[in-house]
């Protein structure tokens, strides 16, 4: 079959090097019709002459390429193309492609019902049918078109009889002309909004039967029917018509609330798209071997076809839904949600888990989520309860275990191919469409798995087995065996957990509240216990058995580190600690903030382990520290920072970064980049937990410990005013520190909490004005947005742009969406997920430091870059230069 993929938010035939309805600039593109969401500025197009003419009116330029009449065959490269009428708007066409690989029919937008303003739809048999399914659910069945036309005319006649101006709403291209033919056939006088008038003029050039119409005139609109696009409904032009009655014609008018949502007096169901019965009929007419559904209710329609024995898949383009049917949008109470989920719980625990995840993903409110979860968790016991809680964090293992299944995309794709019997190329194509492994698994495995009864404990055992298995081929076979046993939804959420891609809007804090509600214990106790256990599954078992008090700090089992809250100024910090009422206070503990990595060292004689901030063991990367503490034979848990040192001078994180991930025989940088553990706290000493002691008491105990030479106690300072904090900050910056940590001496150690007992002062080092040169698609909820920006400065001498970094935080979702459209239109080249763009967008970037780097063309890199704002007031030739960066380096 002909291979089709989704790329650049459009459909692409790689063997033919042909794009289907892309918006971004392409060398060769088929344009099905001239609606704005289907056209772009391309080098060459395949389209009908009518589409090309309408495109020219909209874009202000004539498009070049192959302009074909319906039924005309074009031989091009190694394939042949023929156009068939789509019946959507004037000139709208379907593309039929023939090659040695097979045949494909791409509908674009289409309908089967006869139209007054464009040619009737035609078709042919094809092996692959790519069809739009905007109305792909059984509830969308339109009444006869003649009935809707009669009601439209009657509405306008009644309004005119009342002395009002009937305003009929429809898109300026296609729907508006269909309305014109309806009203003209009834002999009604018509005026048109300017956008509609412009399209009518092209229709008049191409057809001889266009009814009479006039351009809108405020002075003469009385006694006429006014046709305008939806965007004009709330415009001053329409609002100034005091005596008016408004009608919208749209397929979404099947929703009885449509007139309220559109803000009109009436709504009638007339559409330029096929309704559900005609979608099914079209599949019968084309008789394909495979159907690829796009837009609207694609997933539901594809599933319906599969139930009818037809191979069908939904392609991952953005939905074009405007409204949902009333039955789909009714509000559900908390009690109703819980009852519905509980009714769906089956004896098959993994299926129940999948249903709960789906319910959580579709439930926006916090209280509803807690209610669903607590009701679910309450009936689980033992290993199943522990596994469910861990899985709900989006991970196959408890965080404290620091395990990974090492099953990446290649392993999962191969497993899917083995489990489903589909070619791996097909699996890869599905993955490219969705950019979401869970959705890919759901489509591929729907109807293919056995749906065996599987407990959550058994799934946890499978994850353990997968983690201990070596070799990608064996892992794929093991995963394929598991997928064959599961239902489609169970397979989807098993893989989502495996890949840490659960995406159900559930944070661990909400899960802790659900555990508390399920077992009727205080939420604060659950949170405190979980901070020590770092295992929400173990915490849930303690809560269920009433043993939360048994949670404790244990050597060689890491806890989440206490975190500091940021403040921008010394004055703000002083107000935090004094409430803004005192000018003097007992001295605060002040420490310099080093540019390293947070580390928690556990020592119990010969047993020593170092854990990173995210609780992963990193001893193998810093063997000199671990070995030194083994020789010291201490029994202690220390909190600190691993810092690169050179002759007693702390080095930047850029030096330390060269050691991260290097271990065993591969590690050889120990002498070149020596490190030290800068210790600033002690949490456990000789079998006794100290987290309940004050910071002053813990520091006194820390001073008494004889640390090995590879470790040093952080120097302490005291501050009794905002001015003293500022002085200490300036001195710290002179020593190339990141900033300061200011701590309450009376504070206890709050594991995993970011409270106000510890505050960090870390002012931005500087800002640079840069230009965006490359962008990438984001992840998660931003997977359909270009949200990762590569940026450059300018060489003041050669004027060349030189990359200096990449940032993805700081802009609002609205700004990112707006920039996405801009970058789609200004793409120069595309390489995988990366798009080179025209250098037109200037950003102001803040960062913590600048260091030499061989990774970027500029020779420099920024530490923690973040976007402050879009500099729309600056031109590209005003961005900062390499000379400025060198001065910042000092």
GROMACS .gro file of N, CA, C and O in nm, residues 118-214:
model
  388
  118UNK      N    1  -2.185   2.390  -0.622
  118UNK     CA    2  -2.063   2.324  -0.670
  118UNK      C    3  -2.098   2.189  -0.731
  118UNK      O    4  -2.211   2.141  -0.721
  119UNK      N    5  -1.999   2.126  -0.794
  119UNK     CA    6  -2.021   2.001  -0.866
  119UNK      C    7  -2.052   1.886  -0.770
  119UNK      O    8  -2.004   1.884  -0.656
  120UNK      N    9  -2.133   1.789  -0.814
  120UNK     CA   10  -2.162   1.672  -0.729
  120UNK      C   11  -2.037   1.586  -0.709
  120UNK      O   12  -1.945   1.587  -0.790
  121UNK      N   13  -2.036   1.512  -0.600
  121UNK     CA   14  -1.921   1.428  -0.565
  121UNK      C   15  -1.914   1.306  -0.655
  121UNK      O   16  -2.015   1.244  -0.688
  122UNK      N   17  -1.791   1.273  -0.694
  122UNK     CA   18  -1.766   1.150  -0.770
  122UNK      C   19  -1.659   1.071  -0.695
  122UNK      O   20  -1.592   1.122  -0.605
  123UNK      N   21  -1.638   0.946  -0.733
  123UNK     CA   22  -1.545   0.861  -0.658
  123UNK      C   23  -1.496   0.747  -0.745
  123UNK      O   24  -1.542   0.725  -0.856
  124UNK      N   25  -1.401   0.670  -0.689
  124UNK     CA   26  -1.352   0.549  -0.754
  124UNK      C   27  -1.301   0.455  -0.645
  124UNK      O   28  -1.280   0.496  -0.531
  125UNK      N   29  -1.278   0.332  -0.678
  125UNK     CA   30  -1.224   0.236  -0.582
  125UNK      C   31  -1.076   0.267  -0.556
  125UNK      O   32  -1.003   0.309  -0.645
  126UNK      N   33  -1.034   0.251  -0.430
  126UNK     CA   34  -0.893   0.268  -0.393
  126UNK      C   35  -0.861   0.173  -0.279
  126UNK      O   36  -0.947   0.141  -0.196
  127UNK      N   37  -0.735   0.128  -0.274
  127UNK     CA   38  -0.694   0.038  -0.164
  127UNK      C   39  -0.696   0.111  -0.030
  127UNK      O   40  -0.738   0.055   0.071
  128UNK      N   41  -0.648   0.235  -0.029
  128UNK     CA   42  -0.647   0.317   0.093
  128UNK      C   43  -0.737   0.437   0.073
  128UNK      O   44  -0.724   0.510  -0.027
  129UNK      N   45  -0.828   0.459   0.168
  129UNK     CA   46  -0.915   0.576   0.165
  129UNK      C   47  -0.879   0.664   0.285
  129UNK      O   48  -0.889   0.621   0.400
  130UNK      N   49  -0.834   0.786   0.256
  130UNK     CA   50  -0.807   0.884   0.361
  130UNK      C   51  -0.923   0.982   0.360
  130UNK      O   52  -0.937   1.062   0.268
  131UNK      N   53  -1.009   0.977   0.462
  131UNK     CA   54  -1.133   1.053   0.458
  131UNK      C   55  -1.152   1.138   0.582
  131UNK      O   56  -1.118   1.099   0.693
  132UNK      N   57  -1.205   1.260   0.561
  132UNK     CA   58  -1.236   1.345   0.675
  132UNK      C   59  -1.364   1.295   0.742
  132UNK      O   60  -1.458   1.252   0.675
  133UNK      N   61  -1.366   1.301   0.876
  133UNK     CA   62  -1.477   1.245   0.953
  133UNK      C   63  -1.524   1.346   1.058
  133UNK      O   64  -1.541   1.312   1.175
  134UNK      N   65  -1.543   1.470   1.015
  134UNK     CA   66  -1.584   1.575   1.108
  134UNK      C   67  -1.706   1.533   1.189
  134UNK      O   68  -1.713   1.556   1.310
  135UNK      N   69  -1.803   1.470   1.124
  135UNK     CA   70  -1.926   1.428   1.193
  135UNK      C   71  -1.930   1.276   1.206
  135UNK      O   72  -2.030   1.212   1.172
  136UNK      N   73  -1.823   1.219   1.259
  136UNK     CA   74  -1.807   1.074   1.261
  136UNK      C   75  -1.868   1.001   1.378
  136UNK      O   76  -1.812   0.900   1.424
  137UNK      N   77  -1.982   1.048   1.431
  137UNK     CA   78  -2.053   0.976   1.537
  137UNK      C   79  -2.199   0.960   1.497
  137UNK      O   80  -2.256   1.044   1.427
  138UNK      N   81  -2.263   0.852   1.542
  138UNK     CA   82  -2.400   0.821   1.496
  138UNK      C   83  -2.500   0.933   1.522
  138UNK      O   84  -2.600   0.944   1.450
  139UNK      N   85  -2.477   1.019   1.621
  139UNK     CA   86  -2.573   1.126   1.650
  139UNK      C   87  -2.582   1.231   1.542
  139UNK      O   88  -2.678   1.309   1.539
  140UNK      N   89  -2.486   1.234   1.450
  140UNK     CA   90  -2.484   1.336   1.346
  140UNK      C   91  -2.550   1.282   1.218
  140UNK      O   92  -2.483   1.226   1.132
  141UNK      N   93  -2.680   1.297   1.211
  141UNK     CA   94  -2.755   1.259   1.091
  141UNK      C   95  -2.840   1.380   1.051
  141UNK      O   96  -2.932   1.418   1.124
  142UNK      N   97  -2.809   1.441   0.938
  142UNK     CA   98  -2.875   1.565   0.898
  142UNK      C   99  -3.012   1.538   0.837
  142UNK      O  100  -3.031   1.435   0.769
  143UNK      N  101  -3.105   1.628   0.856
  143UNK     CA  102  -3.235   1.616   0.788
  143UNK      C  103  -3.217   1.641   0.638
  143UNK      O  104  -3.111   1.688   0.594
  144UNK      N  105  -3.318   1.613   0.558
  144UNK     CA  106  -3.306   1.637   0.413
  144UNK      C  107  -3.271   1.784   0.385
  144UNK      O  108  -3.325   1.876   0.448
  145UNK      N  109  -3.183   1.804   0.288
  145UNK     CA  110  -3.139   1.940   0.256
  145UNK      C  111  -3.255   2.027   0.212
  145UNK      O  112  -3.261   2.148   0.243
  146UNK      N  113  -3.350   1.971   0.138
  146UNK     CA  114  -3.464   2.049   0.090
  146UNK      C  115  -3.544   2.106   0.206
  146UNK      O  116  -3.592   2.221   0.201
  147UNK      N  117  -3.555   2.028   0.313
  147UNK     CA  118  -3.629   2.075   0.431
  147UNK      C  119  -3.558   2.195   0.495
  147UNK      O  120  -3.622   2.294   0.530
  148UNK      N  121  -3.425   2.187   0.506
  148UNK     CA  122  -3.348   2.296   0.567
  148UNK      C  123  -3.356   2.420   0.478
  148UNK      O  124  -3.367   2.533   0.528
  149UNK      N  125  -3.351   2.402   0.346
  149UNK     CA  126  -3.361   2.517   0.255
  149UNK      C  127  -3.496   2.586   0.270
  149UNK      O  128  -3.503   2.710   0.275
  150UNK      N  129  -3.602   2.509   0.280
  150UNK     CA  130  -3.735   2.568   0.297
  150UNK      C  131  -3.743   2.645   0.427
  150UNK      O  132  -3.801   2.755   0.431
  151UNK      N  133  -3.685   2.591   0.535
  151UNK     CA  134  -3.689   2.659   0.664
  151UNK      C  135  -3.604   2.786   0.661
  151UNK      O  136  -3.637   2.887   0.726
  152UNK      N  137  -3.496   2.784   0.585
  152UNK     CA  138  -3.412   2.903   0.571
  152UNK      C  139  -3.488   3.015   0.501
  152UNK      O  140  -3.488   3.130   0.546
  153UNK      N  141  -3.551   2.980   0.393
  153UNK     CA  142  -3.628   3.081   0.318
  153UNK      C  143  -3.742   3.133   0.405
  153UNK      O  144  -3.769   3.254   0.410
  154UNK      N  145  -3.810   3.043   0.477
  154UNK     CA  146  -3.923   3.084   0.561
  154UNK      C  147  -3.876   3.181   0.670
  154UNK      O  148  -3.945   3.279   0.702
  155UNK      N  149  -3.760   3.154   0.730
  155UNK     CA  150  -3.706   3.242   0.833
  155UNK      C  151  -3.684   3.382   0.777
  155UNK      O  152  -3.721   3.483   0.840
  156UNK      N  153  -3.626   3.389   0.658
  156UNK     CA  154  -3.596   3.520   0.598
  156UNK      C  155  -3.724   3.593   0.558
  156UNK      O  156  -3.736   3.716   0.578
  157UNK      N  157  -3.820   3.521   0.502
  157UNK     CA  158  -3.947   3.584   0.461
  157UNK      C  159  -4.019   3.641   0.582
  157UNK      O  160  -4.069   3.754   0.580
  158UNK      N  161  -4.023   3.564   0.693
  158UNK     CA  162  -4.090   3.609   0.815
  158UNK      C  163  -4.021   3.732   0.873
  158UNK      O  164  -4.087   3.827   0.919
  159UNK      N  165  -3.886   3.731   0.873
  159UNK     CA  166  -3.813   3.845   0.927
  159UNK      C  167  -3.840   3.971   0.844
  159UNK      O  168  -3.860   4.080   0.900
  160UNK      N  169  -3.839   3.958   0.712
  160UNK     CA  170  -3.865   4.074   0.626
  160UNK      C  171  -4.008   4.125   0.647
  160UNK      O  172  -4.033   4.247   0.647
  161UNK      N  173  -4.101   4.030   0.668
  161UNK     CA  174  -4.239   4.070   0.692
  161UNK      C  175  -4.254   4.146   0.822
  161UNK      O  176  -4.343   4.232   0.835
  162UNK      N  177  -4.166   4.119   0.918
  162UNK     CA  178  -4.168   4.188   1.047
  162UNK      C  179  -4.097   4.323   1.039
  162UNK      O  180  -4.090   4.396   1.139
  163UNK      N  181  -4.039   4.356   0.925
  163UNK     CA  182  -3.965   4.480   0.910
  163UNK      C  183  -3.822   4.470   0.960
  163UNK      O  184  -3.754   4.572   0.975
  164UNK      N  185  -3.774   4.347   0.981
  164UNK     CA  186  -3.637   4.326   1.029
  164UNK      C  187  -3.546   4.285   0.913
  164UNK      O  188  -3.593   4.246   0.805
  165UNK      N  189  -3.416   4.295   0.939
  165UNK     CA  190  -3.316   4.248   0.842
  165UNK      C  191  -3.275   4.107   0.882
  165UNK      O  192  -3.217   4.087   0.989
  166UNK      N  193  -3.303   4.007   0.799
  166UNK     CA  194  -3.253   3.872   0.830
  166UNK      C  195  -3.102   3.865   0.800
  166UNK      O  196  -3.059   3.897   0.689
  167UNK      N  197  -3.024   3.826   0.898
  167UNK     CA  198  -2.879   3.810   0.883
  167UNK      C  199  -2.850   3.660   0.887
  167UNK      O  200  -2.873   3.594   0.989
  168UNK      N  201  -2.803   3.607   0.775
  168UNK     CA  202  -2.777   3.463   0.764
  168UNK      C  203  -2.626   3.442   0.764
  168UNK      O  204  -2.554   3.505   0.686
  169UNK      N  205  -2.580   3.354   0.849
  169UNK     CA  206  -2.438   3.339   0.876
  169UNK      C  207  -2.386   3.210   0.813
  169UNK      O  208  -2.443   3.101   0.832
  170UNK      N  209  -2.274   3.222   0.740
  170UNK     CA  210  -2.205   3.106   0.683
  170UNK      C  211  -2.067   3.147   0.639
  170UNK      O  212  -2.042   3.265   0.610
  171UNK      N  213  -1.973   3.054   0.633
  171UNK     CA  214  -1.836   3.087   0.594
  171UNK      C  215  -1.833   3.155   0.457
  171UNK      O  216  -1.910   3.120   0.368
  172UNK      N  217  -1.740   3.250   0.443
  172UNK     CA  218  -1.740   3.335   0.324
  172UNK      C  219  -1.716   3.258   0.196
  172UNK      O  220  -1.757   3.302   0.089
  173UNK      N  221  -1.650   3.144   0.205
  173UNK     CA  222  -1.628   3.060   0.087
  173UNK      C  223  -1.703   2.929   0.104
  173UNK      O  224  -1.676   2.854   0.199
  174UNK      N  225  -1.797   2.903   0.018
  174UNK     CA  226  -1.868   2.776   0.017
  174UNK      C  227  -2.007   2.787   0.076
  174UNK      O  228  -2.107   2.789   0.004
  175UNK      N  229  -2.017   2.799   0.208
  175UNK     CA  230  -2.148   2.805   0.273
  175UNK      C  231  -2.223   2.933   0.231
  175UNK      O  232  -2.343   2.929   0.207
  176UNK      N  233  -2.151   3.045   0.226
  176UNK     CA  234  -2.216   3.170   0.190
  176UNK      C  235  -2.275   3.163   0.049
  176UNK      O  236  -2.385   3.216   0.022
  177UNK      N  237  -2.204   3.099  -0.043
  177UNK     CA  238  -2.255   3.090  -0.180
  177UNK      C  239  -2.373   2.992  -0.188
  177UNK      O  240  -2.468   3.014  -0.263
  178UNK      N  241  -2.368   2.886  -0.105
  178UNK     CA  242  -2.482   2.795  -0.101
  178UNK      C  243  -2.606   2.869  -0.050
  178UNK      O  244  -2.716   2.853  -0.104
  179UNK      N  245  -2.589   2.955   0.050
  179UNK     CA  246  -2.699   3.037   0.100
  179UNK      C  247  -2.749   3.131  -0.009
  179UNK      O  248  -2.871   3.151  -0.026
  180UNK      N  249  -2.656   3.188  -0.084
  180UNK     CA  250  -2.694   3.279  -0.191
  180UNK      C  251  -2.782   3.208  -0.294
  180UNK      O  252  -2.884   3.263  -0.339
  181UNK      N  253  -2.746   3.086  -0.331
  181UNK     CA  254  -2.825   3.011  -0.428
  181UNK      C  255  -2.963   2.979  -0.370
  181UNK      O  256  -3.065   2.983  -0.441
  182UNK      N  257  -2.968   2.946  -0.238
  182UNK     CA  258  -3.097   2.914  -0.176
  182UNK      C  259  -3.189   3.036  -0.179
  182UNK      O  260  -3.306   3.029  -0.220
  183UNK      N  261  -3.134   3.151  -0.137
  183UNK     CA  262  -3.216   3.272  -0.130
  183UNK      C  263  -3.248   3.326  -0.268
  183UNK      O  264  -3.360   3.374  -0.294
  184UNK      N  265  -3.149   3.320  -0.358
  184UNK     CA  266  -3.172   3.368  -0.494
  184UNK      C  267  -3.279   3.288  -0.565
  184UNK      O  268  -3.361   3.343  -0.641
  185UNK      N  269  -3.279   3.155  -0.540
  185UNK     CA  270  -3.381   3.071  -0.602
  185UNK      C  271  -3.521   3.104  -0.553
  185UNK      O  272  -3.620   3.076  -0.622
  186UNK      N  273  -3.530   3.164  -0.434
  186UNK     CA  274  -3.660   3.203  -0.379
  186UNK      C  275  -3.696   3.346  -0.415
  186UNK      O  276  -3.802   3.396  -0.373
  187UNK      N  277  -3.608   3.415  -0.490
  187UNK     CA  278  -3.635   3.551  -0.534
  187UNK      C  279  -3.616   3.656  -0.427
  187UNK      O  280  -3.670   3.767  -0.440
  188UNK      N  281  -3.539   3.627  -0.322
  188UNK     CA  282  -3.518   3.723  -0.215
  188UNK      C  283  -3.400   3.815  -0.248
  188UNK      O  284  -3.298   3.770  -0.303
  189UNK      N  285  -3.412   3.945  -0.217
  189UNK     CA  286  -3.300   4.038  -0.243
  189UNK      C  287  -3.188   4.015  -0.141
  189UNK      O  288  -3.213   4.002  -0.021
  190UNK      N  289  -3.063   4.011  -0.189
  190UNK     CA  290  -2.950   3.972  -0.104
  190UNK      C  291  -2.842   4.078  -0.107
  190UNK      O  292  -2.807   4.130  -0.214
  191UNK      N  293  -2.788   4.110   0.011
  191UNK     CA  294  -2.665   4.187   0.026
  191UNK      C  295  -2.561   4.097   0.092
  191UNK      O  296  -2.596   4.008   0.170
  192UNK      N  297  -2.433   4.126   0.062
  192UNK     CA  298  -2.326   4.040   0.114
  192UNK      C  299  -2.218   4.122   0.184
  192UNK      O  300  -2.180   4.230   0.136
  193UNK      N  301  -2.171   4.068   0.293
  193UNK     CA  302  -2.053   4.121   0.362
  193UNK      C  303  -1.936   4.126   0.263
  193UNK      O  304  -1.929   4.047   0.167
  194UNK      N  305  -1.838   4.214   0.287
  194UNK     CA  306  -1.728   4.232   0.193
  194UNK      C  307  -1.652   4.104   0.163
  194UNK      O  308  -1.616   4.076   0.048
  195UNK      N  309  -1.626   4.020   0.265
  195UNK     CA  310  -1.552   3.895   0.243
  195UNK      C  311  -1.632   3.800   0.155
  195UNK      O  312  -1.577   3.732   0.068
  196UNK      N  313  -1.764   3.796   0.178
  196UNK     CA  314  -1.850   3.710   0.096
  196UNK      C  315  -1.857   3.765  -0.047
  196UNK      O  316  -1.850   3.690  -0.145
  197UNK      N  317  -1.871   3.897  -0.059
  197UNK     CA  318  -1.877   3.962  -0.189
  197UNK      C  319  -1.754   3.928  -0.272
  197UNK      O  320  -1.764   3.898  -0.393
  198UNK      N  321  -1.635   3.929  -0.210
  198UNK     CA  322  -1.510   3.901  -0.281
  198UNK      C  323  -1.511   3.759  -0.338
  198UNK      O  324  -1.471   3.737  -0.452
  199UNK      N  325  -1.558   3.662  -0.260
  199UNK     CA  326  -1.564   3.524  -0.309
  199UNK      C  327  -1.672   3.509  -0.417
  199UNK      O  328  -1.655   3.435  -0.514
  200UNK      N  329  -1.781   3.580  -0.399
  200UNK     CA  330  -1.888   3.573  -0.500
  200UNK      C  331  -1.838   3.616  -0.637
  200UNK      O  332  -1.877   3.561  -0.741
  201UNK      N  333  -1.749   3.719  -0.639
  201UNK     CA  334  -1.698   3.769  -0.765
  201UNK      C  335  -1.621   3.661  -0.840
  201UNK      O  336  -1.627   3.652  -0.963
  202UNK      N  337  -1.546   3.576  -0.765
  202UNK     CA  338  -1.474   3.466  -0.830
  202UNK      C  339  -1.573   3.362  -0.882
  202UNK      O  340  -1.559   3.309  -0.993
  203UNK      N  341  -1.675   3.331  -0.802
  203UNK     CA  342  -1.779   3.238  -0.847
  203UNK      C  343  -1.840   3.289  -0.979
  203UNK      O  344  -1.864   3.211  -1.072
  204UNK      N  345  -1.865   3.419  -0.985
  204UNK     CA  346  -1.928   3.476  -1.104
  204UNK      C  347  -1.837   3.462  -1.226
  204UNK      O  348  -1.885   3.444  -1.338
  205UNK      N  349  -1.704   3.469  -1.204
  205UNK     CA  350  -1.610   3.450  -1.316
  205UNK      C  351  -1.615   3.306  -1.368
  205UNK      O  352  -1.592   3.282  -1.486
  206UNK      N  353  -1.644   3.212  -1.278
  206UNK     CA  354  -1.634   3.071  -1.312
  206UNK      C  355  -1.767   3.005  -1.345
  206UNK      O  356  -1.771   2.898  -1.405
  207UNK      N  357  -1.878   3.067  -1.302
  207UNK     CA  358  -2.010   3.009  -1.326
  207UNK      C  359  -2.103   3.117  -1.379
  207UNK      O  360  -2.092   3.234  -1.343
  208UNK      N  361  -2.196   3.074  -1.461
  208UNK     CA  362  -2.289   3.170  -1.523
  208UNK      C  363  -2.423   3.177  -1.452
  208UNK      O  364  -2.508   3.259  -1.490
  209UNK      N  365  -2.443   3.093  -1.349
  209UNK     CA  366  -2.576   3.084  -1.287
  209UNK      C  367  -2.581   3.145  -1.147
  209UNK      O  368  -2.673   3.117  -1.070
  210UNK      N  369  -2.482   3.230  -1.113
  210UNK     CA  370  -2.480   3.288  -0.979
  210UNK      C  371  -2.595   3.387  -0.965
  210UNK      O  372  -2.609   3.479  -1.048
  211UNK      N  373  -2.678   3.373  -0.860
  211UNK     CA  374  -2.791   3.465  -0.842
  211UNK      C  375  -2.744   3.608  -0.816
  211UNK      O  376  -2.627   3.633  -0.783
  212UNK      N  377  -2.835   3.703  -0.830
  212UNK     CA  378  -2.801   3.844  -0.810
  212UNK      C  379  -2.773   3.873  -0.663
  212UNK      O  380  -2.831   3.811  -0.573
  213UNK      N  381  -2.681   3.968  -0.639
  213UNK     CA  382  -2.647   4.009  -0.503
  213UNK      C  383  -2.589   4.149  -0.510
  213UNK      O  384  -2.546   4.197  -0.615
  214UNK      N  385  -2.587   4.216  -0.396
  214UNK     CA  386  -2.528   4.348  -0.384
  214UNK      C  387  -2.426   4.346  -0.271
  214UNK      O  388  -2.434   4.264  -0.180
   0.00000   0.00000   0.00000
